[in-house]
Coordinates of C-alpha atoms and ligand atoms in Angstrom, one line a residue:
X1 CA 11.3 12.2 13.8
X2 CA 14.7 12.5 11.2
X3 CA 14.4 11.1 8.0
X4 CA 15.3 7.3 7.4
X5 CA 18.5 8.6 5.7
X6 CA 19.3 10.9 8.3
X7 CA 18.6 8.0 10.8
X8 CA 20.8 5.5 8.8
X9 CA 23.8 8.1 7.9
X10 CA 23.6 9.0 11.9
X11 CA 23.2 6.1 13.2
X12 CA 26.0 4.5 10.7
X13 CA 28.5 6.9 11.5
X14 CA 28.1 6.5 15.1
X15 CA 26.5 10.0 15.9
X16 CA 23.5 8.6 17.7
X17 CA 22.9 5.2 18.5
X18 CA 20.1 2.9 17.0
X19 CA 18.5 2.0 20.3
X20 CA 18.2 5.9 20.7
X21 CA 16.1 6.1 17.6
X22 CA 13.7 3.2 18.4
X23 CA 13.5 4.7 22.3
X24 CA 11.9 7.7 20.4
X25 CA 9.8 5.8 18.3
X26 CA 8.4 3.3 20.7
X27 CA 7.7 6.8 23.1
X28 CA 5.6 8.7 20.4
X29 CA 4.0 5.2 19.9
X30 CA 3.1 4.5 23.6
X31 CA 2.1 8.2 23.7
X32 CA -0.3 8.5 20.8
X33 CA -1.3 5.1 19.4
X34 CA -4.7 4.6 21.8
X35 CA -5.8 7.4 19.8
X36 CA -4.7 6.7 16.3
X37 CA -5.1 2.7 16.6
X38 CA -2.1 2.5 13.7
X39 CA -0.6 -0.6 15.4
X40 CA -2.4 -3.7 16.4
X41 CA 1.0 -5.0 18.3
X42 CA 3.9 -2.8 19.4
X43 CA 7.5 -5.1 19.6
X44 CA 9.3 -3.1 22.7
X45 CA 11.5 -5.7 23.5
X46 CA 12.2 -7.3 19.9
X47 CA 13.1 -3.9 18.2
X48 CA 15.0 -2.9 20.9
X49 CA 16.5 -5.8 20.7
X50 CA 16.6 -5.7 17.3
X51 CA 18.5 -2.0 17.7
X52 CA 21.1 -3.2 20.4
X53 CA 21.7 -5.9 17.6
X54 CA 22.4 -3.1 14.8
X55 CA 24.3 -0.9 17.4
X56 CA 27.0 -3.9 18.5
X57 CA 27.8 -5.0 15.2
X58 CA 28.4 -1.0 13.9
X59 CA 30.9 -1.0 17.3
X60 CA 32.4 -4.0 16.0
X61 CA 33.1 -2.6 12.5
X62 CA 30.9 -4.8 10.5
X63 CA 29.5 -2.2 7.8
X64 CA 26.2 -0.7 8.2
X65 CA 23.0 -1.6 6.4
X66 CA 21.5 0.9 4.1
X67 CA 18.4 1.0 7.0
X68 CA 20.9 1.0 9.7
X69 CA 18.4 1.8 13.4
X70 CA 15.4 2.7 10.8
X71 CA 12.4 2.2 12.6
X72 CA 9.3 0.2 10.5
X73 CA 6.3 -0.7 10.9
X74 CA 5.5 -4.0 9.0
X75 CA 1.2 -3.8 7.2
X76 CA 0.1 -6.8 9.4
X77 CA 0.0 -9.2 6.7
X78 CA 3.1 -9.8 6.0
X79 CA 4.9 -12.6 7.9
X80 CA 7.2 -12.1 10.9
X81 CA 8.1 -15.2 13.1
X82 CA 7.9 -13.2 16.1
X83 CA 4.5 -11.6 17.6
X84 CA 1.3 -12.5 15.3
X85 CA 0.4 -12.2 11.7
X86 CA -3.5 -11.4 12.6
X87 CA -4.6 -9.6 9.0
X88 CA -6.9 -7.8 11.0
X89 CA -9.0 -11.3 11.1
X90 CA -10.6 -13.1 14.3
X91 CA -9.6 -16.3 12.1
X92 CA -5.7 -15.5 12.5
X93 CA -5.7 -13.5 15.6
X94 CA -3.3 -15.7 17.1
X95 CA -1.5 -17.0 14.4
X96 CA 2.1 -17.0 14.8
X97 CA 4.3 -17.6 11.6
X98 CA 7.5 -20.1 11.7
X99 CA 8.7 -17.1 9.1
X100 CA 9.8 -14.1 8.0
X101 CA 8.1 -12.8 4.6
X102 CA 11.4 -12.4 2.4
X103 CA 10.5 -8.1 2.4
X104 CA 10.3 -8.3 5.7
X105 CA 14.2 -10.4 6.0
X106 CA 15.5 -7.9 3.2
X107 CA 14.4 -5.0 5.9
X108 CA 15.9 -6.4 8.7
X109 CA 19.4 -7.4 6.9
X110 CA 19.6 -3.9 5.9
X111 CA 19.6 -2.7 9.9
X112 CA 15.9 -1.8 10.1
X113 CA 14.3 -2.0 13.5
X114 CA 10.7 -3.6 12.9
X115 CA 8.8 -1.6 16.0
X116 CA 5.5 -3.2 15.1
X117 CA 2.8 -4.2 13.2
X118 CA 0.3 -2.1 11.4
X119 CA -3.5 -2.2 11.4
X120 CA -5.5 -2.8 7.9
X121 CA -8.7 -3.9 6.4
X122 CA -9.3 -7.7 6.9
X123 CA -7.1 -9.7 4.4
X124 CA -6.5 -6.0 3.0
X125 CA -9.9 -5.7 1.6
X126 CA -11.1 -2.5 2.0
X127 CA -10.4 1.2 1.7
X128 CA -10.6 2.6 4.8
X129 CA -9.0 0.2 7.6
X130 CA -12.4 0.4 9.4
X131 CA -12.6 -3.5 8.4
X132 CA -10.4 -4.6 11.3
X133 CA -10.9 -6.6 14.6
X134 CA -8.6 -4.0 15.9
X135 CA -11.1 -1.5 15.2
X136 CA -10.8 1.7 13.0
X137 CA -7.7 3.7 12.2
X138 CA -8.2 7.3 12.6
X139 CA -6.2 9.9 10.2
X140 CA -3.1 11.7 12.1
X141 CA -4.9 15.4 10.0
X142 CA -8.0 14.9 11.3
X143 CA -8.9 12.2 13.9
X144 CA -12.7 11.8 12.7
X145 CA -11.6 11.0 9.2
X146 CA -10.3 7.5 7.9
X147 CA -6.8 7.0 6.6
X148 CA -7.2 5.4 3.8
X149 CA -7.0 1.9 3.1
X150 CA -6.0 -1.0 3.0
X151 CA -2.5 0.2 4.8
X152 CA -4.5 2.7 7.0
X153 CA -2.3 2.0 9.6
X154 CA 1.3 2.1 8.1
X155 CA 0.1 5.2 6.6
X156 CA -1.0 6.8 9.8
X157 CA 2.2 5.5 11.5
X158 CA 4.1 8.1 9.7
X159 CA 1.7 10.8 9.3
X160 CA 1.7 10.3 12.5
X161 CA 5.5 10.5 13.4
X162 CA 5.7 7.3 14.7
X163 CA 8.1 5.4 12.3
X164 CA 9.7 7.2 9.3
X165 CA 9.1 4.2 7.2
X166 CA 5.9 2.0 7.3
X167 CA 5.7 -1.2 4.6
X168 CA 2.4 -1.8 2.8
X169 CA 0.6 -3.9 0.2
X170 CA -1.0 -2.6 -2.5
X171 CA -3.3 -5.1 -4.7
X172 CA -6.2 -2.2 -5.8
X173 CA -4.6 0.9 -4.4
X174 CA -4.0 -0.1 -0.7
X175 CA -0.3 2.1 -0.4
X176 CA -1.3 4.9 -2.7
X177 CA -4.6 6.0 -1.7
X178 CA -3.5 6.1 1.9
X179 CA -0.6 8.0 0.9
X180 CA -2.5 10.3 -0.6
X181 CA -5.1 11.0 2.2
X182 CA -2.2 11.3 5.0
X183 CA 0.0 13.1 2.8
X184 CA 2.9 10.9 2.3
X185 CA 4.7 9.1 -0.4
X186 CA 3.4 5.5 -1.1
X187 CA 4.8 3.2 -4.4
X188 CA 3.4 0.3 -5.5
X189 CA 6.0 -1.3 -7.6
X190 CA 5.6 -3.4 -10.5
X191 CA 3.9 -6.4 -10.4
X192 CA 7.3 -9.0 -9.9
X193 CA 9.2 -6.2 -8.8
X194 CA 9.2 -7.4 -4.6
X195 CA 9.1 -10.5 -3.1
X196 CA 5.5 -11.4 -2.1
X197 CA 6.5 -14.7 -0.1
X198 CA 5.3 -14.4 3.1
X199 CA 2.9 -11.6 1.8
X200 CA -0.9 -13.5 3.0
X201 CA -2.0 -13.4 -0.5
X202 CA -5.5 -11.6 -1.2
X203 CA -5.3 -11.8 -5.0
X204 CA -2.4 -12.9 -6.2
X205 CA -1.7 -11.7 -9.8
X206 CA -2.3 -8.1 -7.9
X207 CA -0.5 -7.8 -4.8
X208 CA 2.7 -6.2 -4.6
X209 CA 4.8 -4.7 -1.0
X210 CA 5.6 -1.1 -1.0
X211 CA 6.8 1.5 1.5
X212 CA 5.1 4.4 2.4
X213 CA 7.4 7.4 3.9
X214 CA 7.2 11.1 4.3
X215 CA 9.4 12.2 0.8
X216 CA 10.5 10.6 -2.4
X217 CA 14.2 10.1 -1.0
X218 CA 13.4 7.9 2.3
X219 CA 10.8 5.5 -0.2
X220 CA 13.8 5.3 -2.8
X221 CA 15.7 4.0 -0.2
X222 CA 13.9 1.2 1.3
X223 CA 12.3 0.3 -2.5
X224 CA 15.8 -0.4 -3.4
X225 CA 16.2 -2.7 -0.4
X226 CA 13.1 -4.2 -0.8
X227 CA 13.1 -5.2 -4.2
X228 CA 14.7 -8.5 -5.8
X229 CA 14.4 -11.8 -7.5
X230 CA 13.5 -14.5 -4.5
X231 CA 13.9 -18.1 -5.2
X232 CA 10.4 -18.3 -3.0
X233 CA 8.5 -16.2 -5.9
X234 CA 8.4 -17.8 -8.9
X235 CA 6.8 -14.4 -10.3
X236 CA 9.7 -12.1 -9.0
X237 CA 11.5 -10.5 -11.5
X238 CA 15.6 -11.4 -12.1
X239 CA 16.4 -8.0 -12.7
X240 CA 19.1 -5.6 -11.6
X241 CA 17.9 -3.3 -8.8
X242 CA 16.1 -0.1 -9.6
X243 CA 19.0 2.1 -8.4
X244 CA 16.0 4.4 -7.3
X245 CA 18.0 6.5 -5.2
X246 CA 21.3 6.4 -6.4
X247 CA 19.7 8.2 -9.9
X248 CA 16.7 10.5 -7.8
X249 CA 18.3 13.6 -8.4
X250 CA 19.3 13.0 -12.5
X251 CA 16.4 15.0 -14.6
X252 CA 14.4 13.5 -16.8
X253 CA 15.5 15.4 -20.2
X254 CA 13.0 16.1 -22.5
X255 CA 9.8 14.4 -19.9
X256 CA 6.6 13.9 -21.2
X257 CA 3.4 13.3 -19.3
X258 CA 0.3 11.9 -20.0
X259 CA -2.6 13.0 -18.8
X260 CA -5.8 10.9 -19.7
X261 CA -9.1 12.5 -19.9
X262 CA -10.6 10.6 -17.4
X263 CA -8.7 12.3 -14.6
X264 CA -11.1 15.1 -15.2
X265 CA -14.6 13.2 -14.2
X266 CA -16.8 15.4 -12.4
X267 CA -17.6 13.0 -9.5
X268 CA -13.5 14.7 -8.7
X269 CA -13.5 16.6 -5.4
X270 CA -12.7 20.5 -6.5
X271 CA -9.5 20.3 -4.5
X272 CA -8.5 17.0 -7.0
X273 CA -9.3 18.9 -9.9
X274 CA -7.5 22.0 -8.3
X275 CA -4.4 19.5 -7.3
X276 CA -4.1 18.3 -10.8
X277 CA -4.5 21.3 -12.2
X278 CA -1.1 22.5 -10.1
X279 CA 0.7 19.7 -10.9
X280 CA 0.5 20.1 -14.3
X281 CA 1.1 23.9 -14.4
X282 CA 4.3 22.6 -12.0
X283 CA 5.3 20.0 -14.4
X284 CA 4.9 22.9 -17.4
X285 CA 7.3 24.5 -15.5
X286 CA 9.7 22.4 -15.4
X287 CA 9.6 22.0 -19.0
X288 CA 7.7 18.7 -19.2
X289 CA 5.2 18.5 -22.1
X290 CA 1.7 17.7 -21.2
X291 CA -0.2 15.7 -23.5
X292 CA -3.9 14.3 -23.3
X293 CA -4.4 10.7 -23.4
X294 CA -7.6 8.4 -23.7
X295 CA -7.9 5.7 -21.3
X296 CA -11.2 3.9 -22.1
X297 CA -11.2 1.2 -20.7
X298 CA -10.6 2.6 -17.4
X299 CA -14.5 3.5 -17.1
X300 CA -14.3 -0.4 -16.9
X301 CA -11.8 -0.8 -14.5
X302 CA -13.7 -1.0 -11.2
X303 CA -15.8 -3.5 -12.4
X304 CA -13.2 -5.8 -13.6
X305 CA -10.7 -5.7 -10.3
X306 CA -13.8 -6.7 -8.1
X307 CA -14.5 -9.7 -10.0
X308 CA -10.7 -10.8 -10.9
X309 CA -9.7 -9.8 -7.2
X310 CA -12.9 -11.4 -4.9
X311 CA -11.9 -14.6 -7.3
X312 CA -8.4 -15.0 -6.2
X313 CA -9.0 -14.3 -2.7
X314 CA -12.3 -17.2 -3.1
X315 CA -9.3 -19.3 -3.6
X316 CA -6.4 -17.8 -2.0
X317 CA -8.4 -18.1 1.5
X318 CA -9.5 -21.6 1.2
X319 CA -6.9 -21.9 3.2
X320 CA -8.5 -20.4 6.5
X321 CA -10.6 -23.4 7.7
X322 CA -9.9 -24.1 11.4
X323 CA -7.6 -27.0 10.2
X324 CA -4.8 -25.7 8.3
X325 CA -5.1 -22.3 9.6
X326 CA -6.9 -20.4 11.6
X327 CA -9.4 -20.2 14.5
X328 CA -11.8 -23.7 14.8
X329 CA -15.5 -23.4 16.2
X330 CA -15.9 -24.8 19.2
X331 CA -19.4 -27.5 19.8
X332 CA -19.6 -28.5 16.2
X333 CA -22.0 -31.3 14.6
X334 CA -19.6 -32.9 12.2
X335 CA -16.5 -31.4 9.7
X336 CA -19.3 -29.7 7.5
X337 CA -20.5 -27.9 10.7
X338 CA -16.9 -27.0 11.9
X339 CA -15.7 -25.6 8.4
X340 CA -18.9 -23.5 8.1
X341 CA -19.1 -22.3 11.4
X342 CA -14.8 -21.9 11.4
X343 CA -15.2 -20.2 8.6
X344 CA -18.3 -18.2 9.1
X345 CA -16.8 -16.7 13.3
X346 CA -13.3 -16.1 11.6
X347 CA -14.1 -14.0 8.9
X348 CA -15.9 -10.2 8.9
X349 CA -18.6 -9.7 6.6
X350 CA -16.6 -7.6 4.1
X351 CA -14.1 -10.8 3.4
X352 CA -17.3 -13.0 3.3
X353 CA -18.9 -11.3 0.9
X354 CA -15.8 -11.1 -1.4
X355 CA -15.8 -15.6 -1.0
X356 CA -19.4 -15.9 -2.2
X357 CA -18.8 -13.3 -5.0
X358 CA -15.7 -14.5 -6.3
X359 CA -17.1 -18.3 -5.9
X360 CA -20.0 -17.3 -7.7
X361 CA -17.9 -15.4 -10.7
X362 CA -16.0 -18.8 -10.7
X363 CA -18.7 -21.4 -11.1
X364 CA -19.1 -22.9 -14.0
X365 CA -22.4 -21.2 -15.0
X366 CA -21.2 -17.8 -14.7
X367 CA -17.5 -18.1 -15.3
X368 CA -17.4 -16.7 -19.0
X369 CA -19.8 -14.4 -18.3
X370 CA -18.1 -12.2 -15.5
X371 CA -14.7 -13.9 -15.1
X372 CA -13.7 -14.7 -18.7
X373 CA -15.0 -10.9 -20.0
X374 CA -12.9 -9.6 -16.4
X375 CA -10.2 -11.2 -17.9
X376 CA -10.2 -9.7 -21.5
X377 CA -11.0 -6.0 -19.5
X378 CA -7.8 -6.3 -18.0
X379 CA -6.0 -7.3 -20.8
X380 CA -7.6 -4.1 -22.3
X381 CA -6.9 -1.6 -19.6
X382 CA -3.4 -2.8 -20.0
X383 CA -3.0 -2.0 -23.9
X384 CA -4.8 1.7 -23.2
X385 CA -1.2 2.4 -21.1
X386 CA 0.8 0.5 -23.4
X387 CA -0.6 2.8 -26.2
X388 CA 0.2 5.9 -24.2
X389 CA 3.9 4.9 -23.7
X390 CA 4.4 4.0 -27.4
X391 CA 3.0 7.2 -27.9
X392 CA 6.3 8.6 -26.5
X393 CA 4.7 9.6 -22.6
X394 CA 7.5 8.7 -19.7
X395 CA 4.4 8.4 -16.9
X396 CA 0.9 9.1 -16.6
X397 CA -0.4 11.4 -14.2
X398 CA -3.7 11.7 -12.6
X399 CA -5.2 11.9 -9.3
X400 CA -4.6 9.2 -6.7
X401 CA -8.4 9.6 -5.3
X402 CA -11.5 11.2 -6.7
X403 CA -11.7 13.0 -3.2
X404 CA -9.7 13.4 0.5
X405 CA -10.2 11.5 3.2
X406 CA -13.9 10.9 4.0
X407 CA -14.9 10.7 7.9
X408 CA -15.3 7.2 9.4
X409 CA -18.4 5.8 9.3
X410 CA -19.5 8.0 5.7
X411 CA -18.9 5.4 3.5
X412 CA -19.2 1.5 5.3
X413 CA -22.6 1.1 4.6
X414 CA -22.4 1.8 0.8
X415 CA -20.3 -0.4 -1.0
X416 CA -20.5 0.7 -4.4
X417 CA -19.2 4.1 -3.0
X418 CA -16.4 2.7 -1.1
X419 CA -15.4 0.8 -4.6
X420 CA -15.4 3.6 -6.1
X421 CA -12.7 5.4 -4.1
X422 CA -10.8 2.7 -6.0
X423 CA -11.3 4.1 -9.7
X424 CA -8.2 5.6 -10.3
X425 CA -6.0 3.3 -8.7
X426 CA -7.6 -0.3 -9.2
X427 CA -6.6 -0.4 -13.4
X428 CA -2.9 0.3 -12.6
X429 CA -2.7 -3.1 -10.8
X430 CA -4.9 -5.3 -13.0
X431 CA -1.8 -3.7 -15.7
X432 CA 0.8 -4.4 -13.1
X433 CA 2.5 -1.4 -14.0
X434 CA 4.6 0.7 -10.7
X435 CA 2.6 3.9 -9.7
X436 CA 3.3 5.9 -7.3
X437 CA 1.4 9.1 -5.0
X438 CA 2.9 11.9 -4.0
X439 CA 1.5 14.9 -1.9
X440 CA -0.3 17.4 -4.3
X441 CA -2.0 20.4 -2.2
X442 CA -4.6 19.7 0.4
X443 CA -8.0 21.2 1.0
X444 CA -9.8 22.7 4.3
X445 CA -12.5 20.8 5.5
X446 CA -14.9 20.5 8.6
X447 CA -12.5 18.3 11.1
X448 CA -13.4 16.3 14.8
X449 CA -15.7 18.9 16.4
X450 CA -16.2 21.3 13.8
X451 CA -13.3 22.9 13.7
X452 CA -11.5 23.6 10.3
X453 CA -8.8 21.2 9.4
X454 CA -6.4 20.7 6.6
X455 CA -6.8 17.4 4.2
X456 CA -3.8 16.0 2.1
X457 CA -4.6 15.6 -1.7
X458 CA -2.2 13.0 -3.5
X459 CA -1.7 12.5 -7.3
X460 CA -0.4 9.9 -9.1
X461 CA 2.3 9.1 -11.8
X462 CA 2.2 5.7 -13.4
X463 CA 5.5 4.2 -15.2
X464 CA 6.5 1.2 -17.6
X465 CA 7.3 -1.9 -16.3
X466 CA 9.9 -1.7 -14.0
X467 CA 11.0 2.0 -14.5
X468 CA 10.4 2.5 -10.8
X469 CA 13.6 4.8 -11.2
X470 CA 12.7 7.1 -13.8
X471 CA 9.4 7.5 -12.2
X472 CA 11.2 8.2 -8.7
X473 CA 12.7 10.8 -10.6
X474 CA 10.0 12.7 -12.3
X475 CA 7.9 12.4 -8.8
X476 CA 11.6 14.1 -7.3
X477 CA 11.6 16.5 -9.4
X478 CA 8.0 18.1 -8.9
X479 CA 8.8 17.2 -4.8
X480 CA 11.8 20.0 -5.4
X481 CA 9.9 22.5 -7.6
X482 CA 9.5 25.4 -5.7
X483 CA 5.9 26.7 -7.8
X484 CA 4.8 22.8 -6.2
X485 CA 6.0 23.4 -2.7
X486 CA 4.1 26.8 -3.0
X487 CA 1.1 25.2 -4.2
X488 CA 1.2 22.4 -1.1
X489 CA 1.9 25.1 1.3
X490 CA -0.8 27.3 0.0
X491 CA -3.7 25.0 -0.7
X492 CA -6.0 24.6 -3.2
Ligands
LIG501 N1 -9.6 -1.0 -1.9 C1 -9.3 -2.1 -2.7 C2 -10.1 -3.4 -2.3 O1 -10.8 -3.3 -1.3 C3 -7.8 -2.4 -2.8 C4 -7.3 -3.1 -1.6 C5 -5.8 -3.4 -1.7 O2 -5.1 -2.8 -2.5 N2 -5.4 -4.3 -0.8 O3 -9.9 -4.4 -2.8

């Protein structure tokens, strides 16, 4: 499948037609999605709809959106008012919301053609997308392996081929650690930067949308649609647009890097170490300076995001009782009886073991003890960047993951491992600074039936507060570096 741009500049100039481009996408959907399970709902007649829509008004000489016949597919969290907004939950699996999330509006004003909507852990807690009612994504390199998660299945949409363009939510790592293990480009923008209305809310202060696409151009391009002040997020930012891709190809003079010593743990993957390594040698290259940094309180990091996380979503999913939202239990004693039960059906055991915890870090005897100290971590983790940036460092840059994507199954009965493939990733949100991953080698592994297959590695670069731009650019520039493109091609 073309790029988005290619799609949008095509389709906008009348070359091909955007019902044409979502014909194509729907077929390599219908064709391989019983074996990558990327979608829970495919929108045939809306997006074609949707496409005819885009094509009439081009004919009629209205001016084409930026997104003009782009096909997307939309993390199934965030709110469409047609099909269902299931979070991967039996509590919402037929919910259907009067509303569009304000992202998902943006996308569609631009021309974008919403095909479907992607699978993903429960609520987005998880780090795999086996957490689903849907049942597990599989990984487009190797279908025994997971895709990451949350947004296992936006990323595997476009690993995939499906959609050029898939739109996650990241709150601990949930668009860059897919990235990473399907080889594609995922940004989490600051914290403000998008819109999360209409966004089901797992923890608030740490959610932000984000696109995942196949090169630093196409996720320039829908990051600059996506973003905005919205009068229905008070905590959206009133700032001008990143201009991400109208600046991409500008060099950042004089760029210097951080690298924090903590990227080197030796719980890393060889082929991490190996795709840092490259990076920097690229980035030497290209005449950035490399400087170490410490980042101490990242060691802390994991611990603080899964208490400050499980107790907004102990709040934030309240909500889901069988009488506002959701599912109701059927036979039941009395309203006590009906919420439990409601409550205990609806949700998966990950989610309800993410209520009691956050609860219990909430309740009164405990709630200086872990929530309070969570609190003055983050706060912490936060000043560790901030001293790196006053230090005179553009980004940081360290590894997305401390390994590639592990094989379904490996890692859902161990939960301190599967929190851990959240350690380089989790800090960045509780700072709400933008990171992005980009693809950074890949390693060979043992794939589905022993034979040999090749697994994506993704770094990461980590900007100031709404510099999504600059860090577009630095994350452009090693994309074009030819001694990076070698490194990919070559392996680790
Ligand atoms: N893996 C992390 C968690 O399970 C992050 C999830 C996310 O970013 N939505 O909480």
């Amino acid at each position: 499948m073309r790029s988005a741009r290619d799609i949008a500049r095509a389709v906008a100039a009348r070359e091909i037609t955007a019902e044409s481009v979502t014909r194509e996408s729907l077929g390599v959907i219908d064709r391989d999605n019983a074996r990558l399970n990327a979608f829970t709902q495919v929108f045939h007649d809306f997006a074609l709809a949707q496409a005819r829509r885009v094509d009439a008004d081009i004919a009629s000489g209205k001016p084409a959106g930026p997104l003009a016949g782009v096909p997307i597919a939309l993390k199934d969290n965030i709110c469409l008012s047609h099909g269902k907004t299931t979070c991967a939950s039996r509590l919402l699996e037929h919910y259907h919301s009067p509303f569009d999330a304000t992202a998902a509006r943006k996308l569609i004003d631009a021309g974008a053609v919403i095909v479907g909507k992607a699978n993903l852990d429960e609520y987005a807690m998880g780090s795999s997308t086996e957490h689903s009612i849907f049942g597990p994504t599989r990984n487009p390199h190797d279908l025994s392996r997971v895709p990451g998660g949350s947004s296992g299945g936006s990323a595997a949409a476009v690993a995939g081929g499906m959609v050029p363009i898939a739109i996650g939510s990241d709150t601990g790592g949930s668009i860059r650690q897919p990235a990473a293990f399907c080889g594609l480009v995922g940004v989490k923008p600051t914290y403000g930067r998008v819109s999360r209305f209409g966004l089901v809310a797992y923890a608030s202060s740490l959610d932000q949308i984000g696109p995942l696409a196949r090169d630093c151009a196409d996720a320039a391009l829908v990051l600059d649609v996506l973003c905005g002040k919205d009068e229905h997020d008070a905590t959206s930012a009133d700032l001008p647009g990143p201009n991400a891709l109208g600046t991409l190809d500008e060099p950042v003079p004089e760029l210097v890097l951080g690298v924090p010593t903590q990227a080197w743990s030796p719980a890393n993957h060889a082929g991490v170490t190996s795709a840092l390594k490259n990076t920097i040698a690229a980035c030497q290259k290209l005449g950035a300076k490399i400087v170490d940094i410490d980042l101490p309180l990242s060691d802390y990091a994991v611990a603080a995001y899964y208490i400050v996380a499980p107790a907004e979503a102990s709040s934030n999913l309240a909500r889901f009782d069988g009488v506002r939202y959701g599912r109701r239990a059927q036979g039941t004693k009395d309203l006590t009886d009906m919420l439990c039960k409601s409550r205990r059906e609806g949700f998966g055991p990950e989610v309800r073991k993410r209520i009691m915890l956050g609860t219990h870090v909430l309740s009164s005897g405990y709630y200086d003890a872990y929530y309070t100290t969570a609190l003055k971590v983050r706060r912490r983790v936060k000043d560790d960047f901030d001293t790196a940036f006053r230090a005179g460092c553009h980004a940081v840059l360290m590894p997305t993951t401390p390994g590639p994507a592990f094989m379904i199954g490996e890692k859902i009965g161990d939960a301190l491992a599967m929190y851990m493939e959240d350690v380089y990733t989790v800090g960045i949100n509780l700072a709400g600074l933008p990171a992005l991953s980009i693809p950074a080698g890949s390693v060979a592994a043992d794939g589905d039936g022993g034979g040999a297959v090749t697994l994506p590695i993704g770094v990461q670069l980590v900007g100031q507060p709404f510099e999504e731009s600059e860090l577009m650019r630095i994350a452009r520039m090693l994309e074009c570096s030819r001694e990076y493109a070698a490194g990919r091609a070559g392996g680790v």
